[in-house]
Amino acid sequence: MRYLTFALAKGRLAKKSLEMFEKVGITCEEMKDKDTRKLIFVNEELKLKFFLAKAGDVPTYVEYGAADIGVVGKDTILEENRKLYEVLDLGFGKCRMCVCGPESARELLQHHEMIRVASKYPNIAKDYFYNKKHQTVEMIKLNGSVELAPIVNLSEVIVDIVETGSTLKENGLTVLEEICPLSARMVVNQVSMKMENERIMKLIKDLRYVTSL
Ligand code: PRP
């Protein structure tokens, strides 16, 4: 039996992913050690390997087959648009992709005016404004703390993830339009899906059962 390799998005999703895998008997004790500098973890008995990657890189590892399976947010899947199978909504990490800004920016969205949009997700933002709203915008790519942009007048609005809404609230911003709901998804390499079909289908079935509880 060959190893099945999992790429998990570093951060909030990784812990939840491991908790969910534990429920279906997939464990990796090594990975729980917070002080470790190791990058890859092995469960010899079950012939599994796990590694943590930057969320945005998980679809890349899976598309190229460096990982058979990935766990990553729907936001990253949409933004990266890689060739892979999205097989399961894991039901955690729920949040929304939204257009946000000060209340005063609401009318700029209604009149199809040329506005500046800052985002960590330029592809999602472009798709929304160009293909769904038919509004031409100037995209400004940022790498984090995107809520700053409308405050310091870098852009009129932002496209960003909203979970509790407290970051927006504390900065005097609000949700202006909702683009789509998001959550953690399991993705599978297209070749692995064929070559390791039985093991992967069993895993999907077990996880589907656990997520439905
Ligand atoms: C995300 C997102 C928002 C915030 C939303 O940022 O970009 O800033 O969380 O959460 P809330 O609605 O519960 O306040 P993250 O913490 O991932 O950091 P970032 O700003 O570097 O993207």
mmCIF file with all atom_site columns, C-alpha atoms in Angstrom, residues 43-114:
data_model
loop_
_atom_site.group_PDB
_atom_site.id
_atom_site.type_symbol
_atom_site.label_atom_id
_atom_site.label_alt_id
_atom_site.label_comp_id
_atom_site.label_asym_id
_atom_site.label_entity_id
_atom_site.label_seq_id
_atom_site.pdbx_PDB_ins_code
_atom_site.Cartn_x
_atom_site.Cartn_y
_atom_site.Cartn_z
_atom_site.occupancy
_atom_site.B_iso_or_equiv
_atom_site.pdbx_formal_charge
_atom_site.auth_seq_id
_atom_site.auth_comp_id
_atom_site.auth_asym_id
_atom_site.auth_atom_id
_atom_site.pdbx_PDB_model_num
ATOM 1  C CA . ASN A 1 43  ? 1.400   7.574  10.394  1.00 0.00 ? 43  ASN A CA 1
ATOM 2  C CA . GLU A 1 44  ? 3.277   4.395  9.433   1.00 0.00 ? 44  GLU A CA 1
ATOM 3  C CA . GLU A 1 45  ? 0.540   2.051  10.492  1.00 0.00 ? 45  GLU A CA 1
ATOM 4  C CA . LEU A 1 46  ? -2.152  3.633  8.312   1.00 0.00 ? 46  LEU A CA 1
ATOM 5  C CA . LYS A 1 47  ? 0.306   4.613  5.570   1.00 0.00 ? 47  LYS A CA 1
ATOM 6  C CA . LEU A 1 48  ? -0.595  8.300  5.746   1.00 0.00 ? 48  LEU A CA 1
ATOM 7  C CA . LYS A 1 49  ? 1.466   11.467 5.490   1.00 0.00 ? 49  LYS A CA 1
ATOM 8  C CA . PHE A 1 50  ? 0.405   14.956 6.495   1.00 0.00 ? 50  PHE A CA 1
ATOM 9  C CA . PHE A 1 51  ? 1.895   18.358 5.899   1.00 0.00 ? 51  PHE A CA 1
ATOM 10 C CA . LEU A 1 52  ? 0.886   21.919 6.649   1.00 0.00 ? 52  LEU A CA 1
ATOM 11 C CA . ALA A 1 53  ? 1.079   24.503 3.894   1.00 0.00 ? 53  ALA A CA 1
ATOM 12 C CA . LYS A 1 54  ? 0.040   28.103 3.397   1.00 0.00 ? 54  LYS A CA 1
ATOM 13 C CA . ALA A 1 55  ? -3.664  27.982 2.551   1.00 0.00 ? 55  ALA A CA 1
ATOM 14 C CA . GLY A 1 56  ? -3.100  29.483 -0.896  1.00 0.00 ? 56  GLY A CA 1
ATOM 15 C CA . ASP A 1 57  ? -0.598  26.728 -1.748  1.00 0.00 ? 57  ASP A CA 1
ATOM 16 C CA . VAL A 1 58  ? -2.798  23.762 -0.812  1.00 0.00 ? 58  VAL A CA 1
ATOM 17 C CA . PRO A 1 59  ? -4.613  23.637 -4.201  1.00 0.00 ? 59  PRO A CA 1
ATOM 18 C CA . THR A 1 60  ? -1.213  23.778 -5.956  1.00 0.00 ? 60  THR A CA 1
ATOM 19 C CA . TYR A 1 61  ? 0.142   20.768 -4.019  1.00 0.00 ? 61  TYR A CA 1
ATOM 20 C CA . VAL A 1 62  ? -3.049  18.860 -4.785  1.00 0.00 ? 62  VAL A CA 1
ATOM 21 C CA . GLU A 1 63  ? -3.220  19.762 -8.484  1.00 0.00 ? 63  GLU A CA 1
ATOM 22 C CA . TYR A 1 64  ? 0.363   18.586 -9.048  1.00 0.00 ? 64  TYR A CA 1
ATOM 23 C CA . GLY A 1 65  ? -0.174  15.404 -7.007  1.00 0.00 ? 65  GLY A CA 1
ATOM 24 C CA . ALA A 1 66  ? 2.369   16.289 -4.302  1.00 0.00 ? 66  ALA A CA 1
ATOM 25 C CA . ALA A 1 67  ? -0.615  15.758 -2.029  1.00 0.00 ? 67  ALA A CA 1
ATOM 26 C CA . ASP A 1 68  ? -3.453  13.368 -2.836  1.00 0.00 ? 68  ASP A CA 1
ATOM 27 C CA . ILE A 1 69  ? -5.910  15.185 -0.622  1.00 0.00 ? 69  ILE A CA 1
ATOM 28 C CA . GLY A 1 70  ? -6.180  18.744 0.655   1.00 0.00 ? 70  GLY A CA 1
ATOM 29 C CA . VAL A 1 71  ? -8.262  20.563 3.229   1.00 0.00 ? 71  VAL A CA 1
ATOM 30 C CA . VAL A 1 72  ? -8.695  24.229 2.457   1.00 0.00 ? 72  VAL A CA 1
ATOM 31 C CA . GLY A 1 73  ? -11.279 27.021 2.482   1.00 0.00 ? 73  GLY A CA 1
ATOM 32 C CA . LYS A 1 74  ? -13.683 27.502 -0.409  1.00 0.00 ? 74  LYS A CA 1
ATOM 33 C CA . ASP A 1 75  ? -12.279 31.060 -0.699  1.00 0.00 ? 75  ASP A CA 1
ATOM 34 C CA . THR A 1 76  ? -8.860  29.656 -1.636  1.00 0.00 ? 76  THR A CA 1
ATOM 35 C CA . ILE A 1 77  ? -10.364 27.099 -4.020  1.00 0.00 ? 77  ILE A CA 1
ATOM 36 C CA . LEU A 1 78  ? -12.250 29.838 -5.872  1.00 0.00 ? 78  LEU A CA 1
ATOM 37 C CA . GLU A 1 79  ? -9.283  32.188 -5.916  1.00 0.00 ? 79  GLU A CA 1
ATOM 38 C CA . GLU A 1 80  ? -6.749  29.604 -7.117  1.00 0.00 ? 80  GLU A CA 1
ATOM 39 C CA . ASN A 1 81  ? -9.048  27.904 -9.635  1.00 0.00 ? 81  ASN A CA 1
ATOM 40 C CA . ARG A 1 82  ? -6.864  24.777 -9.880  1.00 0.00 ? 82  ARG A CA 1
ATOM 41 C CA . LYS A 1 83  ? -7.653  21.491 -11.589 1.00 0.00 ? 83  LYS A CA 1
ATOM 42 C CA . LEU A 1 84  ? -8.849  19.266 -8.758  1.00 0.00 ? 84  LEU A CA 1
ATOM 43 C CA . TYR A 1 85  ? -11.981 17.620 -7.441  1.00 0.00 ? 85  TYR A CA 1
ATOM 44 C CA . GLU A 1 86  ? -13.830 19.318 -4.614  1.00 0.00 ? 86  GLU A CA 1
ATOM 45 C CA . VAL A 1 87  ? -15.434 16.339 -2.928  1.00 0.00 ? 87  VAL A CA 1
ATOM 46 C CA . LEU A 1 88  ? -16.817 17.393 0.435   1.00 0.00 ? 88  LEU A CA 1
ATOM 47 C CA . ASP A 1 89  ? -18.025 20.361 2.426   1.00 0.00 ? 89  ASP A CA 1
ATOM 48 C CA . LEU A 1 90  ? -16.575 19.714 5.880   1.00 0.00 ? 90  LEU A CA 1
ATOM 49 C CA . GLY A 1 91  ? -19.005 22.107 7.506   1.00 0.00 ? 91  GLY A CA 1
ATOM 50 C CA . PHE A 1 92  ? -16.542 24.039 9.648   1.00 0.00 ? 92  PHE A CA 1
ATOM 51 C CA . GLY A 1 93  ? -14.777 27.355 9.035   1.00 0.00 ? 93  GLY A CA 1
ATOM 52 C CA . LYS A 1 94  ? -18.093 28.826 7.966   1.00 0.00 ? 94  LYS A CA 1
ATOM 53 C CA . CYS A 1 95  ? -17.966 32.444 6.864   1.00 0.00 ? 95  CYS A CA 1
ATOM 54 C CA . ARG A 1 96  ? -18.967 34.657 3.911   1.00 0.00 ? 96  ARG A CA 1
ATOM 55 C CA . MET A 1 97  ? -17.156 36.404 1.088   1.00 0.00 ? 97  MET A CA 1
ATOM 56 C CA . CYS A 1 98  ? -18.517 39.941 1.001   1.00 0.00 ? 98  CYS A CA 1
ATOM 57 C CA . VAL A 1 99  ? -18.129 43.364 -0.505  1.00 0.00 ? 99  VAL A CA 1
ATOM 58 C CA . CYS A 1 100 ? -17.605 45.658 2.483   1.00 0.00 ? 100 CYS A CA 1
ATOM 59 C CA . GLY A 1 101 ? -16.999 49.321 3.058   1.00 0.00 ? 101 GLY A CA 1
ATOM 60 C CA . PRO A 1 102 ? -18.409 52.369 4.779   1.00 0.00 ? 102 PRO A CA 1
ATOM 61 C CA . GLU A 1 103 ? -22.179 52.774 4.507   1.00 0.00 ? 103 GLU A CA 1
ATOM 62 C CA . SER A 1 104 ? -21.504 55.760 2.230   1.00 0.00 ? 104 SER A CA 1
ATOM 63 C CA . ALA A 1 105 ? -20.053 53.448 -0.435  1.00 0.00 ? 105 ALA A CA 1
ATOM 64 C CA . ARG A 1 106 ? -23.344 51.586 -0.888  1.00 0.00 ? 106 ARG A CA 1
ATOM 65 C CA . GLU A 1 107 ? -24.597 53.899 -3.619  1.00 0.00 ? 107 GLU A CA 1
ATOM 66 C CA . LEU A 1 108 ? -21.366 53.565 -5.606  1.00 0.00 ? 108 LEU A CA 1
ATOM 67 C CA . LEU A 1 109 ? -22.263 49.898 -6.044  1.00 0.00 ? 109 LEU A CA 1
ATOM 68 C CA . GLN A 1 110 ? -25.730 50.684 -7.291  1.00 0.00 ? 110 GLN A CA 1
ATOM 69 C CA . HIS A 1 111 ? -24.773 53.162 -9.983  1.00 0.00 ? 111 HIS A CA 1
ATOM 70 C CA . HIS A 1 112 ? -22.073 51.031 -11.575 1.00 0.00 ? 112 HIS A CA 1
ATOM 71 C CA . GLU A 1 113 ? -19.486 53.720 -10.992 1.00 0.00 ? 113 GLU A CA 1
ATOM 72 C CA . MET A 1 114 ? -15.794 53.107 -11.520 1.00 0.00 ? 114 MET A CA 1
#
